[in-house]
Coordinates of C-alpha atoms in Angstrom, one line a residue:
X1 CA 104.4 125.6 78.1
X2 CA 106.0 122.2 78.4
X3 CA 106.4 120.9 82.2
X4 CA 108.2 117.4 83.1
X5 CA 106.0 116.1 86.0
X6 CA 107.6 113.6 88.4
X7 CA 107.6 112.4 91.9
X8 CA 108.3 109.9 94.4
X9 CA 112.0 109.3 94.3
X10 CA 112.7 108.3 97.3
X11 CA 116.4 108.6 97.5
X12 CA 118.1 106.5 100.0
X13 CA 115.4 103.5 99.4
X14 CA 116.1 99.6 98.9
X15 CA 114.4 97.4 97.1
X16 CA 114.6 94.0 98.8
X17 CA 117.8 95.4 100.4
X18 CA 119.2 95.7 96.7
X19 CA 121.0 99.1 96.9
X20 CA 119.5 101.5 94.5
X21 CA 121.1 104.5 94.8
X22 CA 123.0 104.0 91.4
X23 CA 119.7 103.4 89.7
X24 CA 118.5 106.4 91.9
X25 CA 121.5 108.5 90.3
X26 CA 120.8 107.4 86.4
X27 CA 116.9 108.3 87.0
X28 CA 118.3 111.8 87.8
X29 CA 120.8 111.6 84.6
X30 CA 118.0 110.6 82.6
X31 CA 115.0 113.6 84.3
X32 CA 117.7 116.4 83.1
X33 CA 118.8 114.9 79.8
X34 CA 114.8 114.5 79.0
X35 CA 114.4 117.9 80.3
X36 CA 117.3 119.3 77.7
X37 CA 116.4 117.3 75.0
X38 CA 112.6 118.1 75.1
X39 CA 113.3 121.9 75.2
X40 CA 111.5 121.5 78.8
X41 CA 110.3 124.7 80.5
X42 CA 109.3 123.6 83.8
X43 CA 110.2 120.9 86.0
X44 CA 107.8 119.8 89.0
X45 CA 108.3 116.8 91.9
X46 CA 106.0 116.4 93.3
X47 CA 106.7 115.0 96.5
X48 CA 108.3 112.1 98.7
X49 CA 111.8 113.2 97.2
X50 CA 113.7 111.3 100.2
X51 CA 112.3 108.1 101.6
X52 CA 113.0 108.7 105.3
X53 CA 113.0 111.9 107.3
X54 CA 116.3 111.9 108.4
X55 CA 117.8 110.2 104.8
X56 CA 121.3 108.8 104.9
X57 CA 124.4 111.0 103.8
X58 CA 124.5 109.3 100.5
X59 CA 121.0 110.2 99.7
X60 CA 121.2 114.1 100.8
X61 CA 124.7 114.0 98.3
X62 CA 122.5 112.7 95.6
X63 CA 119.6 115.1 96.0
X64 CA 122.5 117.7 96.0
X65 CA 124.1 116.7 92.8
X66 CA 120.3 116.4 91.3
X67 CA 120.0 120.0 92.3
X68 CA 123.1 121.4 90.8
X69 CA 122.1 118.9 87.7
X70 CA 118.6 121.0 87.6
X71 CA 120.1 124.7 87.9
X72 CA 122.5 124.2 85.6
X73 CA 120.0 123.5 83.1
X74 CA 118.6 126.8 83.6
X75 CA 114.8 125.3 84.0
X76 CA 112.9 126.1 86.6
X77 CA 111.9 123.2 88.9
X78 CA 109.3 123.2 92.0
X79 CA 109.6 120.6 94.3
X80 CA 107.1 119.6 97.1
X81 CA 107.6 117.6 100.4
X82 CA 105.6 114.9 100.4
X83 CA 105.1 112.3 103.4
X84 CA 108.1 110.3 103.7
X85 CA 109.7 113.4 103.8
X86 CA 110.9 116.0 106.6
X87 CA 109.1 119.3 105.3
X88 CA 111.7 121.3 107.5
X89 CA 114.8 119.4 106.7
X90 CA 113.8 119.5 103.0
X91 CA 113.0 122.6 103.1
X92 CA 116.3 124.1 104.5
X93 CA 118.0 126.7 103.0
X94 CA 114.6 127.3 100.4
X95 CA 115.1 131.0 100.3
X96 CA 118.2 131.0 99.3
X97 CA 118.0 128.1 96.8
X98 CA 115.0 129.6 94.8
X99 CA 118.1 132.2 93.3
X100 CA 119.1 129.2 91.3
X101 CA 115.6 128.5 89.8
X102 CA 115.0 125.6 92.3
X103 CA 111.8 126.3 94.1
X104 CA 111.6 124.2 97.1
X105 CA 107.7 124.3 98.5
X106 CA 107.5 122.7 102.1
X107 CA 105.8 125.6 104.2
X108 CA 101.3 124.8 104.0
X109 CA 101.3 128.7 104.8
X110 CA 102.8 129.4 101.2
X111 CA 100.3 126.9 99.7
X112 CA 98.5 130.1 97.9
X113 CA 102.2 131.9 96.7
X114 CA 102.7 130.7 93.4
X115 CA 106.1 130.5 91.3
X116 CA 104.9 132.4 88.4
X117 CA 106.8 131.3 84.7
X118 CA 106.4 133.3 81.8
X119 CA 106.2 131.8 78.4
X120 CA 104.8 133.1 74.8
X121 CA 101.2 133.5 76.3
X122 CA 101.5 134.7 79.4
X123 CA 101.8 133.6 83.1
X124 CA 101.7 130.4 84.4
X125 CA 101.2 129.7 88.3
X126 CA 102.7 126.8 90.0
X127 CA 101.0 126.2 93.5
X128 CA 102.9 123.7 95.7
X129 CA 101.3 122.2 98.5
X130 CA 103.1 120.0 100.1
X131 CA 101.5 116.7 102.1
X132 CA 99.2 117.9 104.6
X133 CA 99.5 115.9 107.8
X134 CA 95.6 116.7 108.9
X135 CA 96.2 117.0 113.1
X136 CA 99.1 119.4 112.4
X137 CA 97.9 121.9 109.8
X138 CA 94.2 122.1 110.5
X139 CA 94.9 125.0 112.5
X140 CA 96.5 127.1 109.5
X141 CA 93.6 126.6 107.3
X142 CA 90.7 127.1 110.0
X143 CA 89.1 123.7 109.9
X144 CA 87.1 122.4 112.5
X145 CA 87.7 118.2 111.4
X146 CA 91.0 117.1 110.8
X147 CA 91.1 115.5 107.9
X148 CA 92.2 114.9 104.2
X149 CA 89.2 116.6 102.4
X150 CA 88.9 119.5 104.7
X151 CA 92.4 120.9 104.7
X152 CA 93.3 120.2 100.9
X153 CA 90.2 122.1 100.1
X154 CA 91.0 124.8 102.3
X155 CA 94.9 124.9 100.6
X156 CA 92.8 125.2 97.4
X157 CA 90.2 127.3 98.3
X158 CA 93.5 129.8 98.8
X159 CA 94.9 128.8 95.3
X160 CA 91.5 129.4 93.8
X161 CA 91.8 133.4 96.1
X162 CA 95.1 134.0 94.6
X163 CA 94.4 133.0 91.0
X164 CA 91.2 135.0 90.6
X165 CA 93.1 138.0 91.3
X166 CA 96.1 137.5 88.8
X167 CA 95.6 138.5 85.0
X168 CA 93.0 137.1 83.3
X169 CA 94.2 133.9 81.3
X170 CA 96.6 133.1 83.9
X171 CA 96.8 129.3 83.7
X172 CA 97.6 127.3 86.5
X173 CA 99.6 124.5 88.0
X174 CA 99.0 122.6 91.2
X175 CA 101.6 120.3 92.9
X176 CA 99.8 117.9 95.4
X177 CA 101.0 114.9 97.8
X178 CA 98.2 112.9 98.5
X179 CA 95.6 109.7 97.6
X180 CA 93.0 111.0 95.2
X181 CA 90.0 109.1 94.9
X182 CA 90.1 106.5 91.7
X183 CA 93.4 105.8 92.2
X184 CA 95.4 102.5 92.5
X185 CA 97.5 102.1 95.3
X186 CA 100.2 99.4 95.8
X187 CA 102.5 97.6 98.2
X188 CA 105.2 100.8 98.9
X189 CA 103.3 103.9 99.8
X190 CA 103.1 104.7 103.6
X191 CA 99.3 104.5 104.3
X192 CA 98.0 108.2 105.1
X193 CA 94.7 107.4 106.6
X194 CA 92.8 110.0 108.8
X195 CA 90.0 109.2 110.6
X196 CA 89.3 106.2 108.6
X197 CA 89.5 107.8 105.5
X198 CA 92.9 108.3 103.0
X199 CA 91.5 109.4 99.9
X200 CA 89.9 112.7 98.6
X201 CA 88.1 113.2 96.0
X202 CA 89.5 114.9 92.4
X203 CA 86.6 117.9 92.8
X204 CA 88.8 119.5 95.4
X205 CA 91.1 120.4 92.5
X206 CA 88.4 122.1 90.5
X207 CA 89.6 125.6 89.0
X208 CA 93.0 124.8 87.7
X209 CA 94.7 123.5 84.8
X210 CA 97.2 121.2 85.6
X211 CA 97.4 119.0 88.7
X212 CA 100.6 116.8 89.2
X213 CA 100.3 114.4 91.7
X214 CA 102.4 112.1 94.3
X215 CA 102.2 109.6 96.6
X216 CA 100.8 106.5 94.6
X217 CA 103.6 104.6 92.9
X218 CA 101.9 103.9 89.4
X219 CA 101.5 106.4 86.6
X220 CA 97.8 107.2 86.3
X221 CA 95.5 109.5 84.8
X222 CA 92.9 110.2 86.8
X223 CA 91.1 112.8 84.3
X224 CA 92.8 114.7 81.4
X225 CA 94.2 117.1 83.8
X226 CA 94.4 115.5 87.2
X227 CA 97.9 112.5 86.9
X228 CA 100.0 110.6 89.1
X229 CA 103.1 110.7 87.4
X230 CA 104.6 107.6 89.6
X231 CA 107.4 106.3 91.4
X232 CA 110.2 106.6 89.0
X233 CA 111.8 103.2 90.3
X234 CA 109.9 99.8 91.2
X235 CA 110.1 99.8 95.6
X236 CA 107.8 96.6 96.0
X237 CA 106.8 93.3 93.9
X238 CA 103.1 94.6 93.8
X239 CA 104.4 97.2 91.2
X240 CA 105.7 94.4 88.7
X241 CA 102.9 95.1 86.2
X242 CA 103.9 99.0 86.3
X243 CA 105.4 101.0 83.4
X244 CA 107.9 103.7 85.1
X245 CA 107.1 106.8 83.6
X246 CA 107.2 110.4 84.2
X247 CA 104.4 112.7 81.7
X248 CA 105.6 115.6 79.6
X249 CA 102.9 117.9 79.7
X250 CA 101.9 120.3 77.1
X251 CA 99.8 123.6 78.2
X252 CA 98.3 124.9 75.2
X253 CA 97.3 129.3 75.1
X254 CA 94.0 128.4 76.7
X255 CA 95.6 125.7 79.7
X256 CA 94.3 122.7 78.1
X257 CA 96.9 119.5 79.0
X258 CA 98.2 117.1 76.5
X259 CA 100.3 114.5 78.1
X260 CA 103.0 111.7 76.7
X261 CA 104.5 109.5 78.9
X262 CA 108.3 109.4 79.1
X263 CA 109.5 105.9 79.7
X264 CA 112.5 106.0 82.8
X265 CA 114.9 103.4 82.8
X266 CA 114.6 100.9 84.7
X267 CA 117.7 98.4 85.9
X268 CA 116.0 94.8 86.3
X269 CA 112.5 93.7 85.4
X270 CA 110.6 92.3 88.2
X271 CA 108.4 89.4 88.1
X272 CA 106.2 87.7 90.6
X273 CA 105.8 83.5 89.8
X274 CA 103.5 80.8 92.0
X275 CA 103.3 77.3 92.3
X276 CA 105.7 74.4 94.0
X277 CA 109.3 74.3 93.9
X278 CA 109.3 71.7 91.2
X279 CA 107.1 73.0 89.1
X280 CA 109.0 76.4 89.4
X281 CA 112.6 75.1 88.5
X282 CA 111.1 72.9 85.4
X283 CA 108.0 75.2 83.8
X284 CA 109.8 76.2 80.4
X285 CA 107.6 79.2 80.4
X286 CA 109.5 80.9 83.3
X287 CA 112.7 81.0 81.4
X288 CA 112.1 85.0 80.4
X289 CA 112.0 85.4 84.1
X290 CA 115.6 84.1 84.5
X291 CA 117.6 87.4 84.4
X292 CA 114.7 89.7 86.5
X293 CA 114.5 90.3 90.1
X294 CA 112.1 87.6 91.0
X295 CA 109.5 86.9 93.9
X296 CA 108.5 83.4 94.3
X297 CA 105.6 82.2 96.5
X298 CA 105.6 78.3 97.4
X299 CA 102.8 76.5 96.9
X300 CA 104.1 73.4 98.1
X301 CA 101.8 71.7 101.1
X302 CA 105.4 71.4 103.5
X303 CA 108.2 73.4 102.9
X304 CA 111.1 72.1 100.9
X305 CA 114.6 72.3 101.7
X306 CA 116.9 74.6 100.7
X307 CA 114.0 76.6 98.5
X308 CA 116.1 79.3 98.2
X309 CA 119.1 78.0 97.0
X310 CA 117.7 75.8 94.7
X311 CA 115.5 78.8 93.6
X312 CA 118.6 80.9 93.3
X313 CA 120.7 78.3 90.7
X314 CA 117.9 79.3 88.0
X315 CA 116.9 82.6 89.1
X316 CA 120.0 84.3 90.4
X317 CA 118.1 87.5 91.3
X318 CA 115.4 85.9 93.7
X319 CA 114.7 88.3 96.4
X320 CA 111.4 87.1 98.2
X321 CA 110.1 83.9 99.1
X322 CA 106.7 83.7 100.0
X323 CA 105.3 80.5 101.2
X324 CA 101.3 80.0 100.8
X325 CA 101.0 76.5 101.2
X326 CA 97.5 75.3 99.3
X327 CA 95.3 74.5 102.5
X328 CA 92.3 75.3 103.4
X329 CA 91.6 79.1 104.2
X330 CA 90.4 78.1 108.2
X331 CA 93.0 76.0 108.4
X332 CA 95.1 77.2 111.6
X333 CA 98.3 76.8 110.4
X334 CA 98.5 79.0 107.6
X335 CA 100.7 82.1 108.1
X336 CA 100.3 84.7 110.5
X337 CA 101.6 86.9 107.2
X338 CA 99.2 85.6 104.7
X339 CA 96.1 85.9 107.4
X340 CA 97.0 89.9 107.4
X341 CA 97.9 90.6 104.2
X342 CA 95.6 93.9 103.2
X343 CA 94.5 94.2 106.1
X344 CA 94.4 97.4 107.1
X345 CA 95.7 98.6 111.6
X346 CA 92.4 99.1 112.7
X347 CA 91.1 96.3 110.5
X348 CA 93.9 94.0 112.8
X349 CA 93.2 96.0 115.8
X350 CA 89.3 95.1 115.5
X351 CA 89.9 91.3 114.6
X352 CA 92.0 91.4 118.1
X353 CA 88.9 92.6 119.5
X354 CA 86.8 89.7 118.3
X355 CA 89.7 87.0 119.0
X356 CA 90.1 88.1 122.9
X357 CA 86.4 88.8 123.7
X358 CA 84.1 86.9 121.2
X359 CA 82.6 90.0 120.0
X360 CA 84.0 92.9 117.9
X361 CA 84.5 96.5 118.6
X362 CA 81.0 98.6 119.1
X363 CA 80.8 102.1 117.0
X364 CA 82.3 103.9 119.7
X365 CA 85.0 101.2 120.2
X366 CA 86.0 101.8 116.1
X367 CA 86.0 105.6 116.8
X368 CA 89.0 105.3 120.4
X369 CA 91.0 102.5 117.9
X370 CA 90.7 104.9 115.4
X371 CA 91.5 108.0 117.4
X372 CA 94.6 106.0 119.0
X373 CA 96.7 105.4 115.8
X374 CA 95.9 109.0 114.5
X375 CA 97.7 110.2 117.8
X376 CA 100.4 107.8 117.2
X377 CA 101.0 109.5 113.1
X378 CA 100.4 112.9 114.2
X379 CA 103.1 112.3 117.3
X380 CA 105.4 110.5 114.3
X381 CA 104.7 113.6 112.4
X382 CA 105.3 116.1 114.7
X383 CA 108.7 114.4 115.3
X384 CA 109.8 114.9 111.7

């Protein structure tokens, strides 16, 4: 069976307030014409499919016309709900919808129901589980901690049930939403951390043949049979090195994966340069940046006039302007911005805690801040 594994859309998402809904719209072109031409049998998304929970009108019509593009096709397609997404707006209208070969998965409680695709050798079970916000679905899977590990392992533990029962040689698909262990954030993804603690580890998925991942925006392979597939479109400069992919995936009679990467296409090349304005508009070397959607940090020791401007008349598709003059790293005056880059809340909350008192937080101190901003994402959740 041959599956086209992809995620992270995000329709309805800027990029430096660049509109991208027309690149949005020739990803989509692009995911069915691969899908036709490769003689695809399944397609899977595997989460964050809209980049708000309430996405704009232009957005839902795009994810509309995506769907029509996807029945037509005659392929079937699961979809997730990942965590940029509403799970029940998303999944509105699921029931009907799944006539059409469209198999929307946004419910934890269907995480063991599989949509079950015949080929030459037999069944093959997709499992969607859709992002598991810890606080709100603990209770469905009878955890005692709410967190990551616990309730992905209890979604899988049911996948694991409702496989053993099926026909020997059933192979299996999983659609997840979430950070696995080993892989390499960047810039764009909404930080899901529980308790202290975003990733799981890729043992939770033991016992099936396929996993498709979302949520990280670069295409990875964590082992043979465990991938992010990516964000199909660049959303942040930190993805300049990326290669925007989706994987064609190959199940062989047995369920063992062979994967090619499908490149997408992709409307500007970004690129990230460094040094002082000068030195930027005269380097030579930059000239194969000239045409690509550029951020620019300033090196410069006091800000020059008109950076942007001046910036602009050689690279006409600047979008960020970073300024990191070269001082000291204690020196006062460098920029609230640059002091809290990659810093995580409670890694800011804590330094707050040192600045007002002289001290930091104790361990039972970490535990309240940490406790207060999970209330605040399971109340954001909860809202969705």
């Amino acid at each position: 069976m041959r599956l086209l594994h992809t995620s992270d859309w995000h329709l309805g998402r800027a990029f430096h307030r660049v509109d991208m809904l027309g690149a949005q719209a020739g990803f989509i072109a692009h995911l069915v014409a691969t899908a036709r031409e490769r003689e695809v049998d399944a397609v899977v998304v595997s989460g964050d499919v809209y980049d708000r929970a309430v996405p704009s009108l232009a957005a839902v019509e795009l994810f509309d016309d995506a769907l029509h593009q996807l029945a037509g096709l005659g392929v079937p397609t699961v979809l997730i709900s990942g965590n940029h997404d509403s799970a029940r707006r998303l999944g509105v209208g699921a029931g009907l919808i799944d006539r059409a070969g469209i198999h929307l998965r946004t419910d934890p409680a269907s995480a063991g129901t599989p949509v079950m695709v015949p080929d030459a050798h037999g069944d093959v079970a997709f499992y969607g589980l859709p992002y598991l916000e810890p606080a709100l679905v603990k209770d469905e899977f009878g955890v005692d901690k709410a967190g990551h590990e616990a309730v992905l392992a209890a979604a899988m533990d049911r996948v694991r049930a409702d496989l053993a029962a099926r026909a020997p040689g059933t192979r299996s698909v999983v659609l997840a939403h979430a950070f696995v262990t080993g892989g390499e954030p960047s810039d764009s993804e909404r930080d899901i951390t529980v308790g202290g603690v975003a990733s799981v580890p890729a043992g939770v998925f033991d016992g099936v043949d396929y996993v498709a991942l979302g949520h990280l925006h670069g295409a990875q392979t964590l082992t043979d049979r465990v991938r992010y597939s990516g964000s199909p479109l660049p959303y942040s400069f930190s993805e300049a090195a990326h290669r925007k992919s989706m994987w064609l995936i190959d199940l062989d009679a047995d369920g063992t994966a062979t994967a090619e990467r499908v490149d997408c296409p992709v409307p500007r090349a970004l690129a990230r340069v460094k040094g002082t304005l000068e030195d930027l508009l005269a380097d030579p070397e930059l000239t194969r940046h000239e045409d690509a959607w550029l951020e620019a940090t300033l090196t410069d020791p006091v800000r020059p006039t008109d950076p942007m401007a001046r910036l602009t008349a050689r690279f006409p598709h600047t979008l960020n302007l970073v300024f990191a003059p070269d001082r000291a790293p204690e020196d006062p005056e460098a920029s609230y911005a640059r002091r809290l880059a990659g810093r995580t809340d409670q890694e800011i909350a804590e330094d707050f805690v040192t600045h007002v008192r002289g001290a930091g937080p104790d361990t039972d101190e970490q535990g309240v801040l940490r406790a207060a901003f999970d209330a605040v994402r399971e109340e954001e959740a909860v809202a969705r």
